[in-house]
């Protein structure tokens, strides 16, 4: 089994995304290790700031911790950063570099996820271009992106019928509704504030992870 196929088989479970506004810089590694101890299987490093030094340091620490806990490390948008820290892959938005370019830089076995919002044709295009997984959302209204268009649960039923790729969901997912996205066909449920806004990050992660 190639590394890419092995990763594809592992693309399920709780998918945690970092947020520089919710994680204190001095507690970054503690927060990441807490979600890993809580059972997160995939962690995406996302930081929209311009602090390249901080991002390199944090992404490297995240990759090392993911390796320690046998979890998957993903970098949001930044292919060069993903290469620099030897992350397992990258997550691309609609306007980011294309899938083939990412694989040229990171290697053919790398994971490349694609945001598809509420757009099934975009997901089908990503599948044709050999994306590793696609992400739909916001499934519910999201506290971290309050102005995002809500895709709703029904898009998952449609996607499940038309796609063979693993499906990730994002947007407003919490312990109250995570079972709904799983029942509607999601392989992965991405969370941000549901864990990093919690008083006990590890316990909040465990509470969500129990449904997978």
CSV table of C-alpha atoms in Angstrom, one decimal:
chain,number,residue,atom,x,y,z
A,1,UNK,CA,0.0,0.0,0.0
A,2,UNK,CA,1.4,3.4,-0.9
A,3,UNK,CA,1.7,6.2,1.6
A,4,UNK,CA,-1.1,8.0,-0.2
A,5,UNK,CA,-3.5,5.0,0.0
A,6,UNK,CA,-2.6,4.5,3.6
A,7,UNK,CA,-3.4,8.1,4.4
A,8,UNK,CA,-6.6,7.9,2.4
A,9,UNK,CA,-7.7,4.9,4.5
A,10,UNK,CA,-7.0,7.0,7.6
A,11,UNK,CA,-9.0,10.0,6.4
A,12,UNK,CA,-11.8,9.6,8.9
A,13,UNK,CA,-12.6,10.8,12.4
A,14,UNK,CA,-12.3,14.1,14.3
A,15,UNK,CA,-10.4,16.7,12.2
A,16,UNK,CA,-9.2,19.7,14.4
A,17,UNK,CA,-8.3,23.0,12.8
A,18,UNK,CA,-6.2,25.6,14.7
A,19,UNK,CA,-7.1,29.2,15.1
A,20,UNK,CA,-4.6,31.8,16.1
A,21,UNK,CA,-7.3,33.9,17.8
A,22,UNK,CA,-8.3,31.0,20.1
A,23,UNK,CA,-4.9,29.5,20.9
A,24,UNK,CA,-2.5,31.6,23.1
A,25,UNK,CA,0.9,31.5,21.4
A,26,UNK,CA,2.6,30.4,24.6
A,27,UNK,CA,0.2,27.5,25.1
A,28,UNK,CA,0.2,26.3,21.5
A,29,UNK,CA,2.0,23.0,22.0
A,30,UNK,CA,-0.1,22.3,25.1
A,31,UNK,CA,-3.3,22.9,23.1
A,32,UNK,CA,-2.2,20.7,20.2
A,33,UNK,CA,-1.1,17.9,22.5
A,34,UNK,CA,-4.4,18.1,24.4
A,35,UNK,CA,-6.5,17.5,21.2
A,36,UNK,CA,-4.2,14.6,20.2
A,37,UNK,CA,-4.6,13.1,23.7
A,38,UNK,CA,-8.3,13.5,23.3
A,39,UNK,CA,-8.3,11.4,20.1
A,40,UNK,CA,-8.1,13.8,17.2
A,41,UNK,CA,-6.8,11.9,14.1
A,42,UNK,CA,-6.1,14.9,11.8
A,43,UNK,CA,-5.0,18.4,12.7
A,44,UNK,CA,-4.8,21.3,10.2
A,45,UNK,CA,-2.6,24.2,11.0
A,46,UNK,CA,-4.3,27.4,9.9
A,47,UNK,CA,-2.9,30.8,10.7
A,48,UNK,CA,-3.9,33.8,8.6
A,49,UNK,CA,-1.3,36.2,10.1
A,50,UNK,CA,1.8,37.4,8.3
A,51,UNK,CA,4.3,36.2,11.0
A,52,UNK,CA,6.3,33.7,9.0
A,53,UNK,CA,8.7,32.9,11.9
A,54,UNK,CA,5.8,32.0,14.2
A,55,UNK,CA,4.1,29.9,11.6
A,56,UNK,CA,7.2,27.9,10.8
A,57,UNK,CA,7.8,27.3,14.5
A,58,UNK,CA,4.2,26.3,15.3
A,59,UNK,CA,3.7,24.2,12.1
A,60,UNK,CA,6.9,22.3,12.9
A,61,UNK,CA,5.8,21.7,16.5
A,62,UNK,CA,2.4,20.5,15.3
A,63,UNK,CA,3.9,18.1,12.7
A,64,UNK,CA,6.2,16.6,15.4
A,65,UNK,CA,3.3,16.1,17.8
A,66,UNK,CA,1.1,14.6,15.1
A,67,UNK,CA,4.0,12.2,14.3
A,68,UNK,CA,4.3,11.3,18.0
A,69,UNK,CA,0.6,10.4,18.2
A,70,UNK,CA,0.4,8.8,14.8
A,71,UNK,CA,-2.0,11.5,13.6
A,72,UNK,CA,-2.1,13.3,10.2
A,73,UNK,CA,-0.7,16.8,9.9
A,74,UNK,CA,-2.2,19.2,7.3
A,75,UNK,CA,-1.2,22.8,6.5
A,76,UNK,CA,-3.8,25.2,5.3
A,77,UNK,CA,-3.1,27.0,2.0
A,78,UNK,CA,0.6,27.2,2.3
A,79,UNK,CA,2.3,24.5,0.2
A,80,UNK,CA,5.8,25.7,0.9
A,81,UNK,CA,5.2,25.7,4.6
A,82,UNK,CA,3.9,22.1,4.4
A,83,UNK,CA,7.1,21.1,2.6
A,84,UNK,CA,9.3,22.9,5.1
A,85,UNK,CA,7.9,21.1,8.1
A,86,UNK,CA,7.4,17.7,6.2
A,87,UNK,CA,3.6,17.8,6.9
A,88,UNK,CA,1.5,14.9,5.6
A,89,UNK,CA,-0.4,17.3,3.3
A,90,UNK,CA,-2.1,20.6,2.5
A,91,UNK,CA,-5.6,21.9,2.4
A,92,UNK,CA,-6.5,24.1,-0.5
A,93,UNK,CA,-9.3,26.6,-0.9
A,94,UNK,CA,-11.1,27.6,-4.2
A,95,UNK,CA,-8.5,30.3,-5.0
A,96,UNK,CA,-5.4,28.4,-3.8
A,97,UNK,CA,-2.8,26.6,-5.9
A,98,UNK,CA,-4.1,23.6,-7.8
A,99,UNK,CA,-3.9,19.9,-6.8
A,100,UNK,CA,-1.2,18.9,-9.3
A,101,UNK,CA,1.1,21.8,-8.3
A,102,UNK,CA,0.8,20.8,-4.6
A,103,UNK,CA,1.8,17.2,-5.4
A,104,UNK,CA,4.7,18.4,-7.6
A,105,UNK,CA,6.1,20.2,-4.6
A,106,UNK,CA,5.0,17.9,-1.7
A,107,UNK,CA,5.3,14.5,-3.5
A,108,UNK,CA,2.7,12.3,-5.2
A,109,UNK,CA,1.9,10.5,-1.9
A,110,UNK,CA,1.0,13.7,-0.1
A,111,UNK,CA,-2.6,14.4,1.1
A,112,UNK,CA,-4.3,17.3,-0.8
A,113,UNK,CA,-7.7,18.3,0.5
A,114,UNK,CA,-10.0,20.8,-1.2
A,115,UNK,CA,-12.7,23.1,0.2
A,116,UNK,CA,-15.9,22.8,-1.9
A,117,UNK,CA,-18.2,24.9,0.2
A,118,UNK,CA,-21.7,24.0,-1.1
A,119,UNK,CA,-20.6,23.2,-4.6
A,120,UNK,CA,-21.0,19.6,-5.8
A,121,UNK,CA,-19.6,20.3,-9.3
A,122,UNK,CA,-16.4,21.7,-7.6
A,123,UNK,CA,-16.1,18.5,-5.6
A,124,UNK,CA,-16.5,16.3,-8.7
A,125,UNK,CA,-13.8,18.4,-10.4
A,126,UNK,CA,-11.5,17.9,-7.3
A,127,UNK,CA,-12.2,14.1,-7.4
A,128,UNK,CA,-11.3,14.0,-11.1
A,129,UNK,CA,-8.1,15.9,-10.3
A,130,UNK,CA,-7.2,13.3,-7.7
A,131,UNK,CA,-7.8,15.2,-4.5
A,132,UNK,CA,-7.4,13.1,-1.4
A,133,UNK,CA,-10.6,14.4,0.2
A,134,UNK,CA,-13.2,17.2,-0.2
A,135,UNK,CA,-14.7,19.5,2.5
A,136,UNK,CA,-18.2,20.9,2.6
A,137,UNK,CA,-19.5,23.7,4.7
A,138,UNK,CA,-20.5,25.6,6.6
A,139,UNK,CA,-22.9,22.8,7.5
A,140,UNK,CA,-24.3,24.8,10.3
A,141,UNK,CA,-23.8,28.5,11.2
A,142,UNK,CA,-20.2,29.0,12.5
A,143,UNK,CA,-19.0,31.2,15.3
A,144,UNK,CA,-15.6,31.5,13.6
A,145,UNK,CA,-17.0,32.5,10.2
A,146,UNK,CA,-20.4,34.1,11.0
A,147,UNK,CA,-20.9,35.4,7.4
A,148,UNK,CA,-20.3,32.1,5.6
A,149,UNK,CA,-23.2,30.7,3.5
A,150,UNK,CA,-24.7,27.6,5.3
A,151,UNK,CA,-24.6,24.6,3.0
A,152,UNK,CA,-26.8,22.4,5.3
A,153,UNK,CA,-26.9,18.7,5.8
A,154,UNK,CA,-28.6,17.7,2.6
A,155,UNK,CA,-25.5,18.4,0.6
A,156,UNK,CA,-23.9,15.5,2.3
A,157,UNK,CA,-26.5,13.1,1.1
A,158,UNK,CA,-26.0,14.3,-2.5
A,159,UNK,CA,-22.2,14.2,-2.2
A,160,UNK,CA,-22.2,10.7,-0.8
A,161,UNK,CA,-24.1,9.4,-3.8
A,162,UNK,CA,-21.8,11.1,-6.3
A,163,UNK,CA,-18.4,10.9,-4.7
A,164,UNK,CA,-16.0,8.1,-3.8
A,165,UNK,CA,-13.6,10.4,-1.9
A,166,UNK,CA,-13.6,10.8,1.8
A,167,UNK,CA,-15.9,13.7,2.8
A,168,UNK,CA,-15.0,16.3,5.5
A,169,UNK,CA,-17.6,18.6,7.0
A,170,UNK,CA,-17.0,22.0,8.7
A,171,UNK,CA,-18.9,24.8,10.2
A,172,UNK,CA,-20.7,25.0,13.5
A,173,UNK,CA,-20.1,21.4,14.4
A,174,UNK,CA,-20.4,20.6,18.1
A,175,UNK,CA,-21.3,17.7,20.4
A,176,UNK,CA,-24.9,18.6,19.9
A,177,UNK,CA,-24.9,18.0,16.2
A,178,UNK,CA,-21.8,15.9,15.3
A,179,UNK,CA,-23.9,12.7,15.1
A,180,UNK,CA,-26.1,14.3,12.4
A,181,UNK,CA,-23.1,14.9,10.0
A,182,UNK,CA,-21.9,11.4,10.6
A,183,UNK,CA,-25.3,9.9,9.8
A,184,UNK,CA,-25.5,12.0,6.7
A,185,UNK,CA,-22.3,10.5,5.3
A,186,UNK,CA,-19.4,12.5,6.6
A,187,UNK,CA,-16.1,10.7,7.1
A,188,UNK,CA,-14.6,13.5,9.0
A,189,UNK,CA,-16.0,16.3,11.1
A,190,UNK,CA,-13.8,19.4,11.4
A,191,UNK,CA,-14.0,21.5,14.6
A,192,UNK,CA,-12.3,24.7,15.8
A,193,UNK,CA,-14.1,26.6,18.6
A,194,UNK,CA,-15.8,23.4,19.9
A,195,UNK,CA,-12.4,22.3,21.3
A,196,UNK,CA,-10.3,25.4,21.5
A,197,UNK,CA,-12.9,27.5,23.2
A,198,UNK,CA,-13.5,24.8,25.8
A,199,UNK,CA,-12.1,25.1,29.4
A,200,UNK,CA,-10.8,21.5,29.1
A,201,UNK,CA,-9.5,21.0,25.5
A,202,UNK,CA,-8.7,17.3,25.9
A,203,UNK,CA,-12.1,16.5,27.4
A,204,UNK,CA,-13.9,18.5,24.8
A,205,UNK,CA,-12.0,16.5,22.1
A,206,UNK,CA,-12.8,13.2,23.8
A,207,UNK,CA,-16.5,14.2,23.9
A,208,UNK,CA,-16.6,14.7,20.2
A,209,UNK,CA,-14.3,11.8,19.2
A,210,UNK,CA,-16.5,9.2,21.0
A,211,UNK,CA,-19.0,9.4,18.1
A,212,UNK,CA,-16.5,8.0,15.5
